[in-house]
Amino acid sequence: MWHERLRKFLRHPASLIVWITLFCSAGKEQYPFSHFPMYSGFEDETWLLYFKRADGEPIQAKRAFRNTVARAKKRYGSLRDDYLEETGKEFDDLADADHEIIAGRLIEEYKANAPAKVKAKPDLDDVFNGPVTLVRIDVAYRDGEFRFSETELATR
């Protein structure tokens, strides 16, 4: 009786999962059951971006630009890579003026790509018709404490 059920299971496509698991275990590969953590540690330094108005108040990027600051950081990285390719510079050769160009492009892109209905909101008039500053915050963990430093990259 159980022989018949075993044969039936082995012929079923779902048995492939069992075979793959056994094969991976025999080869000492345990993915997705790996004992290695996804993140074995955290960096001691990181950075983030945010936008602010002319009066210094932070801008809610999701509300104003329909984009998050996390995406802004990724887009900044893409624009930086494009800039490096365009200029032939290396990452370590970037000066403050280069970062200002890249940040300016990001601000202009975010302003231009915002939906028209968002641009028409009266409380966001100063964002789309006035200067917006992109600020970089560097975060470092040293000697058991966090250290923060802010740099205004560009204003457009």
mmCIF file of N, CA and C in Angstrom, residues 6-22:
data_model
loop_
_atom_site.group_PDB
_atom_site.id
_atom_site.type_symbol
_atom_site.label_atom_id
_atom_site.label_comp_id
_atom_site.label_asym_id
_atom_site.label_seq_id
_atom_site.Cartn_x
_atom_site.Cartn_y
_atom_site.Cartn_z
ATOM 1 N N LEU A 6 4.191 5.845 -2.545
ATOM 2 C CA LEU A 6 5.533 6.367 -2.795
ATOM 3 C C LEU A 6 5.779 6.526 -4.291
ATOM 4 N N ARG A 7 5.415 5.514 -5.085
ATOM 5 C CA ARG A 7 5.572 5.594 -6.542
ATOM 6 C C ARG A 7 4.755 6.748 -7.113
ATOM 7 N N LYS A 8 3.559 6.907 -6.606
ATOM 8 C CA LYS A 8 2.687 7.967 -7.082
ATOM 9 C C LYS A 8 3.298 9.342 -6.752
ATOM 10 N N PHE A 9 3.848 9.468 -5.537
ATOM 11 C CA PHE A 9 4.476 10.724 -5.153
ATOM 12 C C PHE A 9 5.714 11.004 -6.008
ATOM 13 N N LEU A 10 6.530 9.994 -6.241
ATOM 14 C CA LEU A 10 7.750 10.190 -7.020
ATOM 15 C C LEU A 10 7.464 10.589 -8.460
ATOM 16 N N ARG A 11 6.329 10.237 -8.971
ATOM 17 C CA ARG A 11 5.943 10.617 -10.331
ATOM 18 C C ARG A 11 5.327 12.021 -10.379
ATOM 19 N N HIS A 12 4.926 12.523 -9.228
ATOM 20 C CA HIS A 12 4.291 13.839 -9.158
ATOM 21 C C HIS A 12 5.364 14.934 -9.291
ATOM 22 N N PRO A 13 5.066 16.043 -10.003
ATOM 23 C CA PRO A 13 6.055 17.119 -10.167
ATOM 24 C C PRO A 13 6.544 17.718 -8.846
ATOM 25 N N ALA A 14 5.734 17.681 -7.806
ATOM 26 C CA ALA A 14 6.141 18.248 -6.515
ATOM 27 C C ALA A 14 7.304 17.473 -5.895
ATOM 28 N N SER A 15 7.505 16.240 -6.298
ATOM 29 C CA SER A 15 8.624 15.463 -5.756
ATOM 30 C C SER A 15 9.964 16.063 -6.174
ATOM 31 N N LEU A 16 9.946 16.875 -7.200
ATOM 32 C CA LEU A 16 11.170 17.548 -7.641
ATOM 33 C C LEU A 16 11.754 18.411 -6.530
ATOM 34 N N ILE A 17 10.899 19.017 -5.731
ATOM 35 C CA ILE A 17 11.359 19.843 -4.615
ATOM 36 C C ILE A 17 12.151 18.996 -3.616
ATOM 37 N N VAL A 18 11.641 17.813 -3.337
ATOM 38 C CA VAL A 18 12.332 16.911 -2.411
ATOM 39 C C VAL A 18 13.687 16.517 -2.975
ATOM 40 N N TRP A 19 13.733 16.185 -4.266
ATOM 41 C CA TRP A 19 14.996 15.786 -4.893
ATOM 42 C C TRP A 19 16.012 16.935 -4.887
ATOM 43 N N ILE A 20 15.559 18.136 -5.187
ATOM 44 C CA ILE A 20 16.470 19.283 -5.184
ATOM 45 C C ILE A 20 17.001 19.539 -3.774
ATOM 46 N N THR A 21 16.121 19.437 -2.781
ATOM 47 C CA THR A 21 16.546 19.646 -1.396
ATOM 48 C C THR A 21 17.576 18.603 -0.971
ATOM 49 N N LEU A 22 17.335 17.366 -1.319
ATOM 50 C CA LEU A 22 18.292 16.299 -0.986
ATOM 51 C C LEU A 22 19.621 16.497 -1.712
#
